[in-house]
mmCIF file of C-alpha atoms and ligand atoms in Angstrom:
data_model
loop_
_atom_site.group_PDB
_atom_site.id
_atom_site.type_symbol
_atom_site.label_atom_id
_atom_site.label_comp_id
_atom_site.label_asym_id
_atom_site.label_seq_id
_atom_site.Cartn_x
_atom_site.Cartn_y
_atom_site.Cartn_z
ATOM 1 C CA MET U 1 0.000 0.000 0.000
ATOM 2 C CA ALA U 2 1.476 3.347 -1.023
ATOM 3 C CA GLY U 3 2.251 5.843 1.750
ATOM 4 C CA GLY U 4 4.304 8.594 0.109
ATOM 5 C CA GLU U 5 3.790 12.326 0.088
ATOM 6 C CA ASP U 6 1.824 12.260 -3.193
ATOM 7 C CA ILE U 7 -1.775 12.721 -2.082
ATOM 8 C CA GLY U 8 -3.249 13.724 -5.466
ATOM 9 C CA LEU U 9 -5.685 16.684 -5.411
ATOM 10 C CA GLU U 10 -3.421 18.749 -7.706
ATOM 11 C CA ASP U 11 -6.407 20.361 -9.366
ATOM 12 C CA LEU U 12 -8.210 21.889 -6.388
ATOM 13 C CA ALA U 13 -10.119 24.950 -7.597
ATOM 14 C CA THR U 14 -9.393 27.095 -4.578
ATOM 15 C CA ALA U 15 -6.858 29.563 -3.180
ATOM 16 C CA THR U 16 -3.410 28.103 -2.468
ATOM 17 C CA GLU U 17 -3.618 28.386 1.316
ATOM 18 C CA ILE U 18 -6.972 26.587 1.418
ATOM 19 C CA ALA U 19 -5.677 23.908 -0.952
ATOM 20 C CA GLN U 20 -2.679 23.429 1.318
ATOM 21 C CA VAL U 21 -4.963 22.860 4.324
ATOM 22 C CA ILE U 22 -7.161 20.423 2.386
ATOM 23 C CA ARG U 23 -4.098 18.403 1.324
ATOM 24 C CA ARG U 24 -2.908 18.168 4.920
ATOM 25 C CA ILE U 25 -6.370 16.993 5.983
ATOM 26 C CA ALA U 26 -6.357 14.458 3.141
ATOM 27 C CA ARG U 27 -3.005 13.034 4.314
ATOM 28 C CA VAL U 28 -4.340 12.482 7.804
ATOM 29 C CA ALA U 29 -7.511 10.972 6.336
ATOM 30 C CA ARG U 30 -5.425 8.525 4.296
ATOM 31 C CA ASP U 31 -3.577 7.419 7.440
ATOM 32 C CA LEU U 32 -6.844 7.148 9.355
ATOM 33 C CA SER U 33 -8.441 5.079 6.619
ATOM 34 C CA ARG U 34 -5.637 2.521 6.956
ATOM 35 C CA ARG U 35 -6.011 2.432 10.719
ATOM 36 C CA ILE U 36 -9.809 2.099 10.413
ATOM 37 C CA ALA U 37 -9.411 -0.736 7.922
ATOM 38 C CA ARG U 38 -7.458 -2.693 10.575
ATOM 39 C CA GLY U 39 -10.387 -2.287 13.001
ATOM 40 C CA PRO U 40 -10.062 -4.551 16.042
ATOM 41 C CA LEU U 41 -6.402 -5.206 15.190
ATOM 42 C CA GLU U 42 -5.786 -1.570 16.252
ATOM 43 C CA GLY U 43 -8.057 -1.680 19.336
ATOM 44 C CA HIS U 44 -9.258 1.918 18.893
ATOM 45 C CA ALA U 45 -12.977 1.355 19.553
ATOM 46 C CA ASP U 46 -12.778 1.509 23.353
ATOM 47 C CA THR U 47 -14.576 4.300 25.184
ATOM 48 C CA VAL U 48 -11.927 6.419 26.883
ATOM 49 C CA GLY U 49 -13.805 9.476 28.198
ATOM 50 C CA GLU U 50 -16.504 12.036 27.568
ATOM 51 C CA ASN U 51 -16.320 15.283 25.581
ATOM 52 C CA SER U 52 -17.692 18.652 26.719
ATOM 53 C CA GLY U 53 -21.006 17.864 25.001
ATOM 54 C CA GLY U 54 -21.438 14.757 27.188
ATOM 55 C CA ASP U 55 -20.811 12.287 24.319
ATOM 56 C CA ALA U 56 -18.693 9.216 24.956
ATOM 57 C CA GLN U 57 -15.241 9.577 23.400
ATOM 58 C CA LYS U 58 -13.764 6.551 21.707
ATOM 59 C CA ALA U 59 -9.995 6.172 21.433
ATOM 60 C CA LEU U 60 -10.307 6.814 17.691
ATOM 61 C CA ASP U 61 -12.075 10.162 18.296
ATOM 62 C CA LEU U 62 -9.003 11.365 20.189
ATOM 63 C CA ILE U 63 -6.468 9.761 17.871
ATOM 64 C CA ALA U 64 -8.126 11.509 14.924
ATOM 65 C CA ASP U 65 -8.327 14.848 16.737
ATOM 66 C CA ASP U 66 -4.630 14.727 17.724
ATOM 67 C CA ALA U 67 -3.610 13.693 14.213
ATOM 68 C CA PHE U 68 -5.444 16.573 12.498
ATOM 69 C CA ALA U 69 -4.166 19.160 14.997
ATOM 70 C CA ALA U 70 -0.581 17.878 14.663
ATOM 71 C CA ALA U 71 -0.739 17.832 10.857
ATOM 72 C CA LEU U 72 -1.949 21.444 10.763
ATOM 73 C CA LYS U 73 1.026 22.775 12.734
ATOM 74 C CA GLY U 74 3.011 24.955 10.343
ATOM 75 C CA SER U 75 -0.023 25.398 8.066
ATOM 76 C CA PRO U 76 -2.164 28.482 7.324
ATOM 77 C CA VAL U 77 -4.597 27.405 10.106
ATOM 78 C CA ARG U 78 -4.492 29.725 13.093
ATOM 79 C CA TRP U 79 -7.562 28.550 15.032
ATOM 80 C CA TYR U 80 -8.479 24.890 15.472
ATOM 81 C CA ALA U 81 -12.012 24.196 16.786
ATOM 82 C CA SER U 82 -12.829 20.530 17.346
ATOM 83 C CA GLU U 83 -15.764 18.523 18.647
ATOM 84 C CA GLU U 84 -13.296 16.849 20.989
ATOM 85 C CA ARG U 85 -11.959 20.081 22.583
ATOM 86 C CA GLU U 86 -13.839 22.402 24.868
ATOM 87 C CA ASN U 87 -12.106 25.528 23.527
ATOM 88 C CA VAL U 88 -10.629 26.747 20.267
ATOM 89 C CA ALA U 89 -6.861 26.063 20.129
ATOM 90 C CA GLU U 90 -4.282 28.330 18.525
ATOM 91 C CA LEU U 91 -2.060 26.297 16.192
ATOM 92 C CA ASN U 92 -0.184 28.942 14.223
ATOM 93 C CA PRO U 93 -0.204 32.527 15.567
ATOM 94 C CA GLY U 94 -0.763 35.105 12.846
ATOM 95 C CA ALA U 95 -2.040 32.607 10.230
ATOM 96 C CA GLY U 96 -5.120 33.529 8.203
ATOM 97 C CA LEU U 97 -7.539 30.585 8.481
ATOM 98 C CA ALA U 98 -9.714 28.867 11.074
ATOM 99 C CA LEU U 99 -10.704 25.204 10.922
ATOM 100 C CA ALA U 100 -13.751 23.671 12.609
ATOM 101 C CA ILE U 101 -13.725 19.882 12.596
ATOM 102 C CA ASP U 102 -15.601 16.776 13.673
ATOM 103 C CA PRO U 103 -12.501 14.553 13.533
ATOM 104 C CA LEU U 104 -14.461 11.309 13.685
ATOM 105 C CA ASP U 105 -18.155 11.320 12.893
ATOM 106 C CA GLY U 106 -20.400 8.349 13.607
ATOM 107 C CA SER U 107 -18.257 7.001 16.444
ATOM 108 C CA SER U 108 -20.988 4.579 17.545
ATOM 109 C CA ASN U 109 -20.246 2.695 14.311
ATOM 110 C CA ILE U 110 -16.480 2.276 14.833
ATOM 111 C CA ASP U 111 -16.708 -1.196 16.328
ATOM 112 C CA VAL U 112 -19.323 -2.541 13.910
ATOM 113 C CA ASN U 113 -17.444 -1.940 10.643
ATOM 114 C CA VAL U 114 -19.965 0.570 9.284
ATOM 115 C CA SER U 115 -18.934 3.769 7.448
ATOM 116 C CA ILE U 116 -17.675 6.658 9.582
ATOM 117 C CA GLY U 117 -16.197 9.998 8.583
ATOM 118 C CA THR U 118 -14.529 13.355 9.202
ATOM 119 C CA ILE U 119 -16.296 16.699 8.617
ATOM 120 C CA PHE U 120 -14.529 20.071 8.331
ATOM 121 C CA SER U 121 -15.169 23.729 7.676
ATOM 122 C CA ILE U 122 -12.548 26.326 6.693
ATOM 123 C CA LEU U 123 -13.230 29.932 7.683
ATOM 124 C CA PRO U 124 -11.314 33.206 7.726
ATOM 125 C CA ALA U 125 -9.420 33.737 11.004
ATOM 126 C CA GLY U 126 -9.907 36.964 12.905
ATOM 127 C CA PRO U 127 -8.047 38.015 16.063
ATOM 128 C CA ASP U 128 -10.611 36.358 18.350
ATOM 129 C CA PRO U 129 -10.715 32.536 18.391
ATOM 130 C CA LEU U 130 -14.432 32.081 19.046
ATOM 131 C CA ALA U 131 -15.569 34.920 16.809
ATOM 132 C CA SER U 132 -13.594 33.293 14.000
ATOM 133 C CA VAL U 133 -15.808 30.205 14.052
ATOM 134 C CA LEU U 134 -19.111 31.676 15.288
ATOM 135 C CA ARG U 135 -20.005 33.005 11.859
ATOM 136 C CA PRO U 136 -22.856 32.357 9.475
ATOM 137 C CA GLY U 137 -22.171 29.307 7.314
ATOM 138 C CA THR U 138 -22.143 31.572 4.273
ATOM 139 C CA ASP U 139 -18.721 32.810 5.502
ATOM 140 C CA GLN U 140 -17.154 29.371 4.969
ATOM 141 C CA LEU U 141 -14.307 29.468 2.463
ATOM 142 C CA ALA U 142 -14.445 25.712 1.939
ATOM 143 C CA ALA U 143 -16.007 22.658 3.519
ATOM 144 C CA GLY U 144 -15.693 18.929 3.129
ATOM 145 C CA TYR U 145 -16.061 15.486 4.531
ATOM 146 C CA VAL U 146 -14.139 12.261 4.266
ATOM 147 C CA ILE U 147 -16.062 9.000 4.289
ATOM 148 C CA TYR U 148 -14.226 5.899 5.491
ATOM 149 C CA GLY U 149 -16.295 3.161 3.920
ATOM 150 C CA PRO U 150 -15.833 0.441 1.321
ATOM 151 C CA GLN U 151 -14.154 3.339 -0.478
ATOM 152 C CA THR U 152 -12.469 6.239 1.276
ATOM 153 C CA ALA U 153 -13.585 9.428 -0.455
ATOM 154 C CA LEU U 154 -13.255 13.178 0.007
ATOM 155 C CA VAL U 155 -16.208 15.382 -0.906
ATOM 156 C CA LEU U 156 -15.285 19.035 -1.172
ATOM 157 C CA THR U 157 -16.638 22.461 -1.905
ATOM 158 C CA ALA U 158 -14.969 25.829 -2.097
ATOM 159 C CA GLY U 159 -18.257 27.476 -3.007
ATOM 160 C CA GLN U 160 -18.278 26.555 -6.698
ATOM 161 C CA GLY U 161 -19.926 23.175 -6.797
ATOM 162 C CA THR U 162 -19.191 20.005 -4.851
ATOM 163 C CA SER U 163 -16.619 17.492 -6.084
ATOM 164 C CA LEU U 164 -15.893 13.845 -5.257
ATOM 165 C CA HIS U 165 -12.330 12.519 -4.888
ATOM 166 C CA VAL U 166 -11.800 8.814 -4.260
ATOM 167 C CA LEU U 167 -8.709 7.434 -2.529
ATOM 168 C CA ASP U 168 -6.960 4.871 -4.705
ATOM 169 C CA PRO U 169 -5.503 2.428 -2.173
ATOM 170 C CA ARG U 170 -2.947 1.247 -4.729
ATOM 171 C CA THR U 171 -1.334 4.682 -5.108
ATOM 172 C CA GLY U 172 -2.427 6.501 -1.930
ATOM 173 C CA ARG U 173 -3.743 9.366 -4.090
ATOM 174 C CA PHE U 174 -7.172 10.972 -4.033
ATOM 175 C CA GLU U 175 -8.372 10.954 -7.653
ATOM 176 C CA LEU U 176 -11.150 13.160 -8.983
ATOM 177 C CA ALA U 177 -14.189 10.933 -9.602
ATOM 178 C CA THR U 178 -16.955 13.532 -10.146
ATOM 179 C CA ALA U 179 -16.185 17.213 -10.760
ATOM 180 C CA ARG U 180 -19.709 18.396 -9.986
ATOM 181 C CA LEU U 181 -22.086 16.363 -7.872
ATOM 182 C CA GLU U 182 -25.797 17.021 -8.420
ATOM 183 C CA ILE U 183 -28.243 15.663 -5.856
ATOM 184 C CA PRO U 184 -30.852 13.762 -7.900
ATOM 185 C CA ALA U 185 -34.294 15.371 -7.699
ATOM 186 C CA ALA U 186 -36.248 12.115 -7.822
ATOM 187 C CA SER U 187 -35.935 9.995 -4.704
ATOM 188 C CA SER U 188 -38.299 8.332 -2.307
ATOM 189 C CA GLU U 189 -35.923 7.733 0.618
ATOM 190 C CA PHE U 190 -36.016 9.414 3.992
ATOM 191 C CA ALA U 191 -33.614 9.052 6.922
ATOM 192 C CA ILE U 192 -34.575 9.683 10.522
ATOM 193 C CA ASN U 193 -34.122 7.836 13.811
ATOM 194 C CA VAL U 194 -37.729 6.657 14.170
ATOM 195 C CA SER U 195 -37.103 5.331 17.689
ATOM 196 C CA ASN U 196 -37.540 8.962 18.763
ATOM 197 C CA TYR U 197 -41.000 9.239 17.157
ATOM 198 C CA ARG U 198 -42.826 9.771 20.450
ATOM 199 C CA HIS U 199 -40.516 12.678 21.351
ATOM 200 C CA TRP U 200 -40.916 14.652 18.110
ATOM 201 C CA GLY U 201 -43.056 17.733 17.566
ATOM 202 C CA ALA U 202 -46.306 17.591 15.586
ATOM 203 C CA ALA U 203 -44.893 18.843 12.264
ATOM 204 C CA VAL U 204 -42.146 16.193 12.032
ATOM 205 C CA ARG U 205 -44.563 13.460 13.102
ATOM 206 C CA ALA U 206 -47.022 14.560 10.445
ATOM 207 C CA TYR U 207 -44.332 14.598 7.740
ATOM 208 C CA ILE U 208 -43.125 11.096 8.667
ATOM 209 C CA ASP U 209 -46.694 9.778 9.113
ATOM 210 C CA ASP U 210 -47.414 10.852 5.557
ATOM 211 C CA CYS U 211 -44.257 9.111 4.279
ATOM 212 C CA LEU U 212 -45.143 5.927 6.180
ATOM 213 C CA ALA U 213 -48.719 5.989 4.867
ATOM 214 C CA GLY U 214 -47.252 5.483 1.385
ATOM 215 C CA GLU U 215 -49.659 4.947 -1.504
ATOM 216 C CA THR U 216 -52.640 5.008 0.807
ATOM 217 C CA GLY U 217 -51.732 8.388 2.352
ATOM 218 C CA PRO U 218 -51.819 12.001 1.209
ATOM 219 C CA ARG U 219 -48.535 11.648 -0.714
ATOM 220 C CA ALA U 220 -49.987 8.725 -2.723
ATOM 221 C CA LYS U 221 -46.506 7.244 -3.039
ATOM 222 C CA ASN U 222 -44.423 4.608 -1.254
ATOM 223 C CA PHE U 223 -41.231 5.642 0.554
ATOM 224 C CA ASN U 224 -38.195 3.740 1.778
ATOM 225 C CA MET U 225 -36.287 4.446 4.994
ATOM 226 C CA ARG U 226 -32.583 4.392 5.909
ATOM 227 C CA TRP U 227 -30.774 5.157 9.190
ATOM 228 C CA ILE U 228 -27.047 4.516 9.432
ATOM 229 C CA ALA U 229 -26.324 6.756 12.467
ATOM 230 C CA SER U 230 -23.283 8.238 10.702
ATOM 231 C CA LEU U 231 -24.061 11.724 9.410
ATOM 232 C CA VAL U 232 -21.285 11.452 6.824
ATOM 233 C CA ALA U 233 -22.587 8.148 5.456
ATOM 234 C CA GLU U 234 -26.115 9.537 5.369
ATOM 235 C CA THR U 235 -24.871 12.628 3.498
ATOM 236 C CA HIS U 236 -22.922 10.524 1.044
ATOM 237 C CA ARG U 237 -25.996 8.474 0.164
ATOM 238 C CA ILE U 238 -28.053 11.621 -0.319
ATOM 239 C CA VAL U 239 -25.507 13.429 -2.518
ATOM 240 C CA SER U 240 -25.240 10.210 -4.539
ATOM 241 C CA ARG U 241 -28.900 9.299 -5.000
ATOM 242 C CA GLY U 242 -31.078 11.945 -3.341
ATOM 243 C CA GLY U 243 -33.499 11.784 -0.437
ATOM 244 C CA ILE U 244 -33.899 13.614 2.839
ATOM 245 C CA PHE U 245 -32.272 13.469 6.289
ATOM 246 C CA LEU U 246 -33.897 14.758 9.474
ATOM 247 C CA TYR U 247 -32.482 15.049 12.978
ATOM 248 C CA PRO U 248 -35.148 17.286 14.523
ATOM 249 C CA SER U 249 -35.381 18.741 17.987
ATOM 250 C CA ASP U 250 -37.325 16.516 20.361
ATOM 251 C CA ALA U 251 -38.707 16.388 23.885
ATOM 252 C CA ARG U 252 -35.852 14.425 25.469
ATOM 253 C CA ARG U 253 -33.727 16.365 27.932
ATOM 254 C CA GLY U 254 -30.755 17.820 26.030
ATOM 255 C CA TYR U 255 -32.415 17.351 22.618
ATOM 256 C CA GLU U 256 -34.332 20.652 22.638
ATOM 257 C CA ARG U 257 -32.138 21.622 19.654
ATOM 258 C CA GLY U 258 -31.653 18.146 18.242
ATOM 259 C CA ARG U 259 -28.362 16.293 18.424
ATOM 260 C CA LEU U 260 -26.076 17.594 15.724
ATOM 261 C CA ARG U 261 -23.587 20.432 16.161
ATOM 262 C CA HIS U 262 -23.949 23.583 14.139
ATOM 263 C CA VAL U 263 -20.334 24.680 13.665
ATOM 264 C CA TYR U 264 -18.481 21.514 12.658
ATOM 265 C CA GLU U 265 -21.291 19.191 11.501
ATOM 266 C CA CYS U 266 -24.292 21.053 10.082
ATOM 267 C CA ALA U 267 -22.737 24.197 8.571
ATOM 268 C CA PRO U 268 -20.179 22.322 6.427
ATOM 269 C CA ILE U 269 -22.709 19.655 5.362
ATOM 270 C CA ALA U 270 -25.194 22.432 4.512
ATOM 271 C CA LEU U 271 -22.664 24.147 2.246
ATOM 272 C CA LEU U 272 -21.753 20.878 0.498
ATOM 273 C CA VAL U 273 -25.418 20.011 0.006
ATOM 274 C CA GLU U 274 -26.405 23.445 -1.314
ATOM 275 C CA GLN U 275 -23.441 23.404 -3.676
ATOM 276 C CA ALA U 276 -24.748 20.076 -4.991
ATOM 277 C CA GLY U 277 -28.167 21.604 -5.685
ATOM 278 C CA GLY U 278 -29.891 20.557 -2.432
ATOM 279 C CA ALA U 279 -31.185 22.476 0.575
ATOM 280 C CA ALA U 280 -30.422 22.456 4.321
ATOM 281 C CA THR U 281 -32.524 23.946 7.104
ATOM 282 C CA ASP U 282 -33.195 23.643 10.815
ATOM 283 C CA GLY U 283 -36.650 22.392 9.800
ATOM 284 C CA CYS U 284 -37.797 25.884 8.821
ATOM 285 C CA ASP U 285 -34.904 28.261 8.130
ATOM 286 C CA ARG U 286 -31.733 27.998 6.087
ATOM 287 C CA ILE U 287 -28.797 26.680 8.150
ATOM 288 C CA LEU U 288 -26.199 28.798 6.342
ATOM 289 C CA ASP U 289 -27.885 32.046 7.454
ATOM 290 C CA ARG U 290 -27.840 31.195 11.160
ATOM 291 C CA VAL U 291 -25.125 32.607 13.406
ATOM 292 C CA PRO U 292 -24.151 30.115 16.130
ATOM 293 C CA GLN U 293 -23.708 31.476 19.640
ATOM 294 C CA SER U 294 -21.358 28.845 21.037
ATOM 295 C CA LEU U 295 -18.827 26.360 19.700
ATOM 296 C CA HIS U 296 -20.693 23.162 20.574
ATOM 297 C CA GLU U 297 -24.194 24.519 19.940
ATOM 298 C CA ARG U 298 -26.699 22.038 18.527
ATOM 299 C CA THR U 299 -29.266 22.630 15.825
ATOM 300 C CA PRO U 300 -32.163 20.653 14.403
ATOM 301 C CA PHE U 301 -31.044 19.608 10.922
ATOM 302 C CA VAL U 302 -32.952 18.739 7.757
ATOM 303 C CA PHE U 303 -31.185 18.418 4.416
ATOM 304 C CA GLY U 304 -31.301 16.753 1.046
ATOM 305 C CA THR U 305 -33.269 17.078 -2.170
ATOM 306 C CA ALA U 306 -34.483 20.701 -2.161
ATOM 307 C CA ASP U 307 -38.217 20.162 -2.673
ATOM 308 C CA LYS U 308 -38.351 17.584 0.147
ATOM 309 C CA VAL U 309 -36.584 19.946 2.534
ATOM 310 C CA HIS U 310 -38.972 22.754 1.610
ATOM 311 C CA ARG U 311 -41.927 20.414 2.140
ATOM 312 C CA VAL U 312 -40.779 19.794 5.736
ATOM 313 C CA ALA U 313 -40.724 23.578 6.290
ATOM 314 C CA ALA U 314 -44.256 23.750 4.889
ATOM 315 C CA TYR U 315 -45.445 21.183 7.483
ATOM 316 C CA HIS U 316 -44.123 23.534 10.174
ATOM 317 C CA ASP U 317 -46.300 26.292 8.694
ATOM 318 C CA LEU U 318 -49.524 24.238 8.718
ATOM 319 C CA PRO U 319 -52.294 25.351 11.043
ATOM 320 C CA HIS U 320 -52.436 23.268 14.233
ATOM 321 C CA GLU U 321 -55.688 21.442 13.310
ATOM 322 C CA GLU U 322 -54.209 20.373 10.006
ATOM 323 C CA VAL U 323 -50.879 19.104 11.353
ATOM 324 C CA ALA U 324 -52.521 17.335 14.291
ATOM 325 C CA ALA U 325 -55.064 15.572 12.070
ATOM 326 C CA LEU U 326 -54.583 11.921 11.297
ATOM 327 C CA PHE U 327 -53.082 11.631 7.828
ATOM 328 C CA GLY U 328 -56.416 10.308 6.586
ATOM 329 C CA GLN U 329 -58.004 13.659 7.270
ATOM 330 C CA ARG U 330 -55.087 15.917 6.372
ATOM 331 C CA GLY U 331 -56.020 17.624 3.147
ATOM 332 C CA LEU U 332 -53.306 20.099 2.276
ATOM 333 C CA PHE U 333 -50.699 17.767 0.821
ATOM 334 C CA ARG U 334 -53.086 15.372 -0.824
ATOM 335 C CA GLN U 335 -51.924 14.917 -4.400
HETATM 336 O O1 LIG O 401 -27.558 7.709 17.685
HETATM 337 P P1 LIG O 401 -28.493 8.712 17.071
HETATM 338 O O2 LIG O 401 -29.262 9.537 18.074
HETATM 339 O O3 LIG O 401 -29.358 8.132 16.005
HETATM 340 O O4 LIG O 401 -27.534 9.830 16.381
HETATM 341 C C1 LIG O 401 -26.783 9.564 15.249
HETATM 342 C C2 LIG O 401 -26.044 10.806 14.872
HETATM 343 O O5 LIG O 401 -25.043 11.066 15.844
HETATM 344 C C3 LIG O 401 -23.779 11.209 15.223
HETATM 345 O O6 LIG O 401 -23.066 9.994 15.340
HETATM 346 C C4 LIG O 401 -23.047 12.321 15.959
HETATM 347 O O7 LIG O 401 -21.745 12.471 15.543
HETATM 348 P P2 LIG O 401 -20.451 12.010 16.417
HETATM 349 O O8 LIG O 401 -20.268 10.535 16.254
HETATM 350 O O9 LIG O 401 -19.393 12.832 15.773
HETATM 351 O O10 LIG O 401 -20.720 12.428 17.854
HETATM 352 C C5 LIG O 401 -24.082 11.468 13.738
HETATM 353 O O11 LIG O 401 -23.070 11.020 12.888
HETATM 354 C C6 LIG O 401 -25.366 10.693 13.533
HETATM 355 O O12 LIG O 401 -26.155 11.254 12.523
HETATM 356 MG MG1 LIG O 402 -20.442 13.880 14.286
HETATM 357 MG MG1 LIG O 403 -17.394 13.118 16.181
#
């Protein structure tokens, strides 16, 4: 297996400093993909602690976090904001960029050999660490994710479309596979953790009820469901073949704003999805317009094929009697 300095990605359509950061991230991702492929032979699936958000930390979460931070020393990244760190760290004083990162996404899947990932967002660095990352998602200079699955792939945007780069394990290079991803408009798949059904609000219940009712319901169409519990894997399926993802707020303690983190999960995925022709909201409003107030802030998250995402927002606008009605009586979305 090749392990040299040649990482590919020569043709990144972005400013040199950003391209330099992306290549460093890609090198770490290549190393991680090899470690992940060895699975239990590496013994990195053990729970070793808890992060500031109260999530269990697996050894691989911390290994990945340390590896990205170390690889970005001497790079144009001044501020490093990670899911695994309570505060923003200064890596390179005076440098011009900030990086927000979920070093290892989908950690509950590490020990079961299901796809996991890395998500990152590149922003301009100002003098203040927090202010540099607490910006609207529209300020992102670039965003991407790496999926560690049957293939390891890097999906990137610098604001001019979303591209797919696949790691060739024979050469250790990321090769361009699709220059411009377009989320397909026709899809009948939805993704949501239905075990939380009883905790959801009325609008989300109504939307899912109508999907589940299939041909006999107001949508007059059958739907299929997926739930991988890895945001990156879910995103990759949706940018490849369309559909919708929902992680709404719910009534459980601590889930008042859903589960996913705005800065290093939802904002970068929202930019990638919009740049592939899709939409991303908090259920009602565009994610990229929201300004987060704290580093680990959560947000409800709905993204995917644009008309599906807009339909979810429309359910939130329905009058109470309509949304609370059993699907049999709900008239508005009857086709
Ligand atoms: O276990 P749940 O509640 O279905 O949540 C699954 C979600 O949690 C996450 O695993 C959170 O990400 P981390 O693994 O980075 O904490 C997402 O990837 C996934 O969409
Ligand atoms: Mg995550
Ligand atoms: Mg994570």
